[in-house]
Tab-separated table of C-alpha atoms in Angstrom:
chain	number	residue	atom	x	y	z
A	20	UNK	CA	-24.198	45.995	226.258
A	21	UNK	CA	-23.414	47.898	223.124
A	22	UNK	CA	-21.421	50.993	223.547
A	23	UNK	CA	-21.595	53.967	220.693
A	24	UNK	CA	-18.437	55.997	220.502
A	25	UNK	CA	-17.853	58.674	218.246
A	26	UNK	CA	-15.521	61.810	218.064
A	27	UNK	CA	-16.471	65.409	218.711
A	28	UNK	CA	-16.844	66.483	215.163
A	29	UNK	CA	-20.026	64.923	215.273
A	30	UNK	CA	-21.066	68.190	216.785
A	31	UNK	CA	-23.633	66.531	219.443
A	32	UNK	CA	-23.699	68.440	222.750
A	33	UNK	CA	-22.834	66.716	225.929
A	34	UNK	CA	-26.422	66.837	227.019
A	35	UNK	CA	-27.761	64.962	223.836
A	36	UNK	CA	-24.829	62.596	224.056
A	37	UNK	CA	-25.772	61.820	227.507
A	38	UNK	CA	-29.614	61.380	226.474
A	39	UNK	CA	-28.463	58.983	223.742
A	40	UNK	CA	-26.201	56.967	225.617
A	41	UNK	CA	-22.927	57.741	223.495
A	42	UNK	CA	-19.309	58.438	224.300
A	43	UNK	CA	-17.781	61.489	222.582
A	44	UNK	CA	-14.123	61.683	222.554
A	45	UNK	CA	-13.202	65.309	222.145
A	46	UNK	CA	-10.558	66.525	219.732
A	47	UNK	CA	-8.074	69.504	220.527
A	48	UNK	CA	-8.445	72.787	218.805
A	49	UNK	CA	-5.621	75.360	218.778
A	50	UNK	CA	-5.920	79.010	218.298
A	51	UNK	CA	-2.595	79.887	218.142
A	52	UNK	CA	-0.638	78.524	221.346
A	53	UNK	CA	-3.944	78.377	222.945
A	54	UNK	CA	-5.402	74.859	223.365
A	55	UNK	CA	-8.875	73.891	223.983
A	56	UNK	CA	-10.897	70.742	224.383
A	57	UNK	CA	-13.546	70.705	221.587
A	58	UNK	CA	-17.062	70.958	223.411
A	59	UNK	CA	-15.598	70.718	226.695
A	60	UNK	CA	-13.450	73.921	227.362
A	61	UNK	CA	-14.647	75.653	224.256
A	62	UNK	CA	-18.457	76.115	223.612
A	63	UNK	CA	-19.849	77.349	220.341
A	64	UNK	CA	-20.614	80.767	221.312
A	65	UNK	CA	-17.035	81.419	222.404
A	66	UNK	CA	-15.714	79.679	219.242
A	67	UNK	CA	-17.481	81.628	216.803
A	68	UNK	CA	-16.479	84.949	218.610
A	69	UNK	CA	-12.927	84.193	218.669
A	70	UNK	CA	-13.083	83.189	214.964
A	71	UNK	CA	-14.594	86.301	213.879
A	72	UNK	CA	-11.574	88.348	215.450
A	73	UNK	CA	-8.662	86.007	214.290
A	74	UNK	CA	-6.535	86.568	211.358
A	75	UNK	CA	-5.287	82.995	211.229
A	76	UNK	CA	-7.635	79.857	211.175
A	77	UNK	CA	-7.665	77.777	214.294
A	78	UNK	CA	-6.232	74.195	213.801
A	79	UNK	CA	-7.597	70.768	214.869
A	80	UNK	CA	-5.480	67.860	216.246
A	81	UNK	CA	-6.660	64.375	215.195
A	82	UNK	CA	-7.196	61.710	217.680
A	83	UNK	CA	-4.170	59.610	218.379
A	84	UNK	CA	-4.453	55.774	218.953
A	85	UNK	CA	-4.284	56.115	222.781
A	86	UNK	CA	-7.114	58.593	222.908
A	87	UNK	CA	-9.243	56.157	221.371
A	88	UNK	CA	-7.910	52.956	223.252
A	89	UNK	CA	-8.235	54.781	226.633
A	90	UNK	CA	-11.814	55.710	225.801
A	91	UNK	CA	-12.688	52.161	224.722
A	92	UNK	CA	-10.827	49.925	227.016
A	93	UNK	CA	-13.187	50.188	230.014
A	94	UNK	CA	-15.977	49.052	227.969
A	95	UNK	CA	-14.176	46.255	226.428
A	96	UNK	CA	-12.869	45.105	229.875
A	97	UNK	CA	-16.528	44.866	231.109
A	98	UNK	CA	-17.318	42.775	228.041
A	99	UNK	CA	-19.268	45.007	226.041
A	100	UNK	CA	-19.338	45.503	222.492
A	101	UNK	CA	-18.247	48.893	221.014
A	102	UNK	CA	-19.132	50.437	217.658
A	103	UNK	CA	-16.815	53.062	216.927
A	104	UNK	CA	-18.266	55.673	214.316
A	105	UNK	CA	-15.619	58.255	213.404
A	106	UNK	CA	-15.393	61.284	210.783
A	107	UNK	CA	-14.192	60.697	207.247
A	108	UNK	CA	-10.662	59.237	206.619
A	109	UNK	CA	-10.443	61.784	203.821
A	110	UNK	CA	-10.564	64.577	206.161
A	111	UNK	CA	-8.407	63.401	209.108
A	112	UNK	CA	-6.298	60.562	210.364
A	113	UNK	CA	-8.628	60.104	213.190
A	114	UNK	CA	-10.035	56.720	211.540
A	115	UNK	CA	-6.669	55.288	211.032
A	116	UNK	CA	-5.725	55.986	214.668
A	117	UNK	CA	-9.128	54.056	215.481
A	118	UNK	CA	-7.909	51.271	213.372
A	119	UNK	CA	-4.502	51.187	215.302
A	120	UNK	CA	-6.217	51.322	218.542
A	121	UNK	CA	-8.287	48.455	217.299
A	122	UNK	CA	-5.309	46.220	216.729
A	123	UNK	CA	-3.753	47.267	220.021
A	124	UNK	CA	-6.783	46.211	221.765
A	125	UNK	CA	-6.634	42.740	220.606
A	126	UNK	CA	-10.338	42.639	220.893
A	127	UNK	CA	-13.003	41.340	218.471
A	128	UNK	CA	-15.594	43.366	220.239
A	129	UNK	CA	-14.554	46.657	218.622
A	130	UNK	CA	-16.329	47.470	215.484
A	131	UNK	CA	-15.308	50.464	213.364
A	132	UNK	CA	-17.256	52.484	210.734
A	133	UNK	CA	-15.448	55.302	208.762
A	134	UNK	CA	-18.510	57.519	208.291
A	135	UNK	CA	-17.195	59.286	205.067
A	136	UNK	CA	-18.769	62.176	206.838
A	137	UNK	CA	-18.508	64.814	209.659
A	138	UNK	CA	-20.655	67.118	211.491
A	139	UNK	CA	-24.295	66.612	211.236
A	140	UNK	CA	-24.061	64.071	208.539
A	141	UNK	CA	-21.912	62.098	211.101
A	142	UNK	CA	-24.422	62.768	213.874
A	143	UNK	CA	-27.089	61.305	211.367
A	144	UNK	CA	-25.179	57.935	211.480
A	145	UNK	CA	-24.586	57.877	215.216
A	146	UNK	CA	-28.321	58.693	215.803
A	147	UNK	CA	-29.264	55.739	213.724
A	148	UNK	CA	-26.871	53.470	215.316
A	149	UNK	CA	-28.562	54.441	218.604
A	150	UNK	CA	-31.751	53.478	217.233
A	151	UNK	CA	-30.461	50.195	216.004
A	152	UNK	CA	-28.916	49.668	219.392
A	153	UNK	CA	-32.258	50.095	221.093
A	154	UNK	CA	-34.234	47.890	218.915
A	155	UNK	CA	-31.818	45.166	219.941
A	156	UNK	CA	-29.758	44.770	216.907
A	157	UNK	CA	-26.319	43.274	217.400
A	158	UNK	CA	-22.904	45.422	217.197
A	159	UNK	CA	-22.177	43.311	214.150
A	160	UNK	CA	-25.508	44.160	212.543
A	161	UNK	CA	-25.354	47.846	213.503
A	162	UNK	CA	-21.851	48.040	211.793
A	163	UNK	CA	-23.166	46.401	208.712
A	164	UNK	CA	-26.361	48.703	208.681
A	165	UNK	CA	-23.957	51.798	208.673
A	166	UNK	CA	-21.687	50.500	206.122
A	167	UNK	CA	-24.659	50.067	203.960
A	168	UNK	CA	-26.045	53.384	204.651
A	169	UNK	CA	-23.067	55.681	204.738
A	170	UNK	CA	-22.656	55.893	201.036
A	171	UNK	CA	-26.140	57.141	200.960
A	172	UNK	CA	-25.693	60.011	203.290
A	173	UNK	CA	-26.034	63.468	201.704
A	174	UNK	CA	-24.873	66.451	203.280
A	175	UNK	CA	-25.289	69.990	201.479
A	176	UNK	CA	-24.938	73.495	202.802
A	177	UNK	CA	-24.977	77.080	201.703
A	178	UNK	CA	-21.953	79.188	202.774
A	179	UNK	CA	-22.884	82.906	203.848
A	180	UNK	CA	-19.456	84.183	203.441
A	181	UNK	CA	-16.265	83.510	201.248
A	182	UNK	CA	-13.898	85.008	204.054
A	183	UNK	CA	-12.960	81.766	205.625
A	184	UNK	CA	-12.748	79.798	202.482
A	185	UNK	CA	-10.162	82.235	201.430
A	186	UNK	CA	-8.516	82.243	204.589
A	187	UNK	CA	-8.143	78.461	204.480
A	188	UNK	CA	-6.643	78.617	201.014
A	189	UNK	CA	-9.503	77.067	199.216
A	190	UNK	CA	-10.092	80.010	196.948
A	191	UNK	CA	-8.091	82.967	196.083
A	192	UNK	CA	-8.432	86.282	197.528
A	193	UNK	CA	-9.387	87.876	194.158
A	194	UNK	CA	-12.271	85.495	194.169
A	195	UNK	CA	-13.466	86.066	197.626
A	196	UNK	CA	-13.517	89.803	196.852
A	197	UNK	CA	-15.460	89.324	193.713
A	198	UNK	CA	-17.722	86.683	195.145
A	199	UNK	CA	-18.612	88.876	198.027
A	200	UNK	CA	-19.226	91.855	195.983
A	201	UNK	CA	-21.686	89.887	193.612
A	202	UNK	CA	-23.420	88.384	196.434
A	203	UNK	CA	-22.300	84.880	195.621
A	204	UNK	CA	-22.985	81.990	197.913
A	205	UNK	CA	-21.297	78.633	197.289
A	206	UNK	CA	-23.032	75.405	197.919
A	207	UNK	CA	-20.685	72.936	199.339
A	208	UNK	CA	-21.236	69.155	200.134
A	209	UNK	CA	-19.738	66.106	201.498
A	210	UNK	CA	-18.702	64.003	198.224
A	211	UNK	CA	-17.125	60.434	198.767
A	212	UNK	CA	-15.954	61.412	202.313
A	213	UNK	CA	-14.403	65.001	201.171
A	214	UNK	CA	-15.948	68.422	201.425
A	215	UNK	CA	-16.461	70.074	198.051
A	216	UNK	CA	-17.901	72.828	196.111
A	217	UNK	CA	-21.177	71.402	194.534
A	218	UNK	CA	-22.598	74.716	192.945
A	219	UNK	CA	-23.220	78.485	193.573
A	220	UNK	CA	-25.876	80.917	193.567
A	221	UNK	CA	-26.301	84.920	193.861
A	222	UNK	CA	-28.182	85.489	197.153
A	223	UNK	CA	-29.191	83.190	199.849
A	224	UNK	CA	-32.782	82.667	198.672
A	225	UNK	CA	-31.519	81.435	195.272
A	226	UNK	CA	-28.971	79.394	197.027
A	227	UNK	CA	-31.695	77.908	199.025
A	228	UNK	CA	-33.849	77.099	196.013
A	229	UNK	CA	-30.715	75.364	194.388
A	230	UNK	CA	-29.990	73.295	197.449
A	231	UNK	CA	-33.957	72.210	197.493
A	232	UNK	CA	-33.423	71.020	193.641
A	233	UNK	CA	-30.456	68.945	194.376
A	234	UNK	CA	-32.426	67.425	197.187
A	235	UNK	CA	-35.166	66.746	194.745
A	236	UNK	CA	-32.739	65.067	192.437
A	237	UNK	CA	-31.689	62.704	195.312
A	238	UNK	CA	-34.630	62.436	197.382
A	239	UNK	CA	-34.533	61.536	201.080
A	240	UNK	CA	-35.450	57.879	202.327
A	241	UNK	CA	-38.159	58.667	204.841
A	242	UNK	CA	-37.477	55.777	207.007
A	243	UNK	CA	-34.375	57.737	208.412
A	244	UNK	CA	-34.221	61.144	210.120
A	245	UNK	CA	-33.311	64.627	208.426
A	246	UNK	CA	-30.808	66.642	209.989
A	247	UNK	CA	-30.446	70.384	209.664
A	248	UNK	CA	-27.316	72.354	210.954
A	249	UNK	CA	-25.949	75.784	210.961
A	250	UNK	CA	-22.806	77.814	211.672
A	251	UNK	CA	-23.998	80.369	214.556
A	252	UNK	CA	-27.089	81.105	212.149
A	253	UNK	CA	-30.180	79.654	213.794
A	254	UNK	CA	-32.279	82.065	211.789
A	255	UNK	CA	-31.100	80.873	208.446
A	256	UNK	CA	-31.638	77.493	209.468
A	257	UNK	CA	-35.296	78.023	210.410
A	258	UNK	CA	-35.486	79.689	207.047
A	259	UNK	CA	-34.149	76.735	205.441
A	260	UNK	CA	-36.314	74.489	207.323
A	261	UNK	CA	-39.594	76.167	206.383
A	262	UNK	CA	-38.624	75.812	202.684
A	263	UNK	CA	-37.486	72.124	202.831
A	264	UNK	CA	-39.744	70.553	205.447
A	265	UNK	CA	-43.000	70.948	203.450
A	266	UNK	CA	-41.381	68.903	200.498
A	267	UNK	CA	-40.275	65.982	202.777
A	268	UNK	CA	-42.795	62.974	202.750
A	269	UNK	CA	-43.026	62.582	206.441
A	270	UNK	CA	-39.384	61.499	207.609
A	271	UNK	CA	-39.085	59.515	210.709
A	272	UNK	CA	-37.702	62.352	212.778
A	273	UNK	CA	-36.192	65.997	212.191
A	274	UNK	CA	-33.024	67.169	214.139
A	275	UNK	CA	-31.116	70.411	214.079
A	276	UNK	CA	-27.855	71.103	215.405
A	277	UNK	CA	-25.054	73.791	215.638
A	278	UNK	CA	-22.020	73.053	213.543
A	279	UNK	CA	-18.919	73.045	215.635
A	280	UNK	CA	-15.287	74.078	215.221
A	281	UNK	CA	-13.902	71.655	212.461
A	282	UNK	CA	-16.368	72.526	209.651
A	283	UNK	CA	-17.176	76.084	211.211
A	284	UNK	CA	-13.570	77.008	211.013
A	285	UNK	CA	-13.568	76.511	207.091
A	286	UNK	CA	-17.065	77.947	206.306
A	287	UNK	CA	-17.429	80.496	209.077
A	288	UNK	CA	-20.458	81.901	210.703
A	289	UNK	CA	-23.977	82.071	208.567
A	290	UNK	CA	-23.820	78.691	206.840
A	291	UNK	CA	-26.646	76.127	206.990
A	292	UNK	CA	-27.561	72.879	205.540
A	293	UNK	CA	-29.155	69.543	205.976
A	294	UNK	CA	-28.188	65.942	205.997
A	295	UNK	CA	-30.251	62.876	205.242
A	296	UNK	CA	-30.093	59.250	203.968
A	297	UNK	CA	-30.985	59.127	200.032
A	298	UNK	CA	-33.295	56.569	198.690
A	299	UNK	CA	-31.425	53.446	197.561
A	300	UNK	CA	-30.983	53.485	193.596
A	301	UNK	CA	-33.416	51.079	191.973
A	302	UNK	CA	-32.253	48.670	189.467
A	303	UNK	CA	-34.324	48.223	186.326
């Protein structure tokens, strides 16, 4: 059998993970001295309620090699192949831990993918891996395909408030105050494995139109799913879906998810965006 393993920053809930037949290794989140197991002892509703009341952002502990080795060893001992797809190595040391775990396992049946992504961008790759597994592809072929696709993942989002970017030190307090007064909505994206500002607009509707323009310039490959996500803002996500979906040329599938603690901590509630696989570049 082929086992798909990932970490909880993919923001797939336990019910979905069970349906897909994947194993999620949860991270630990710290609000001050209180610790929570991401997606297990801390649900999304409670997380965003706590985030709204805190004056100091929570922190996340990366997975260590033993966390990963303990999770994969039962599969390897049964003779299964394991494909591990983890959040970007530019955002966490978790992928390095997975590499160490692979060496410790001394197994040639543990295949690793540095997704160069997080949240629903990571979930997109995980779902593609599941589809390939269900089509009968080998672990080696799944890994090869994900390595080819990961550079074409596009994750873009509109942030509703500058408060949490300022709390995390990504922008100054003065910039946050001025931006909020002017109704500025930053656009963020995952670029080469890191979360970066990719634009800004005045007002959410204008920001959505800017996002739509960006997607038009780097169009989705309709052979793969399109993934929408939000930080405790389902109505904003629905608004974005209603704007974007008519422009899509019949994507294979459309999924939606609520963004969890890792990215939610830094962008705060009210953010929404989408992830997709961009069309491959054509060589003239």
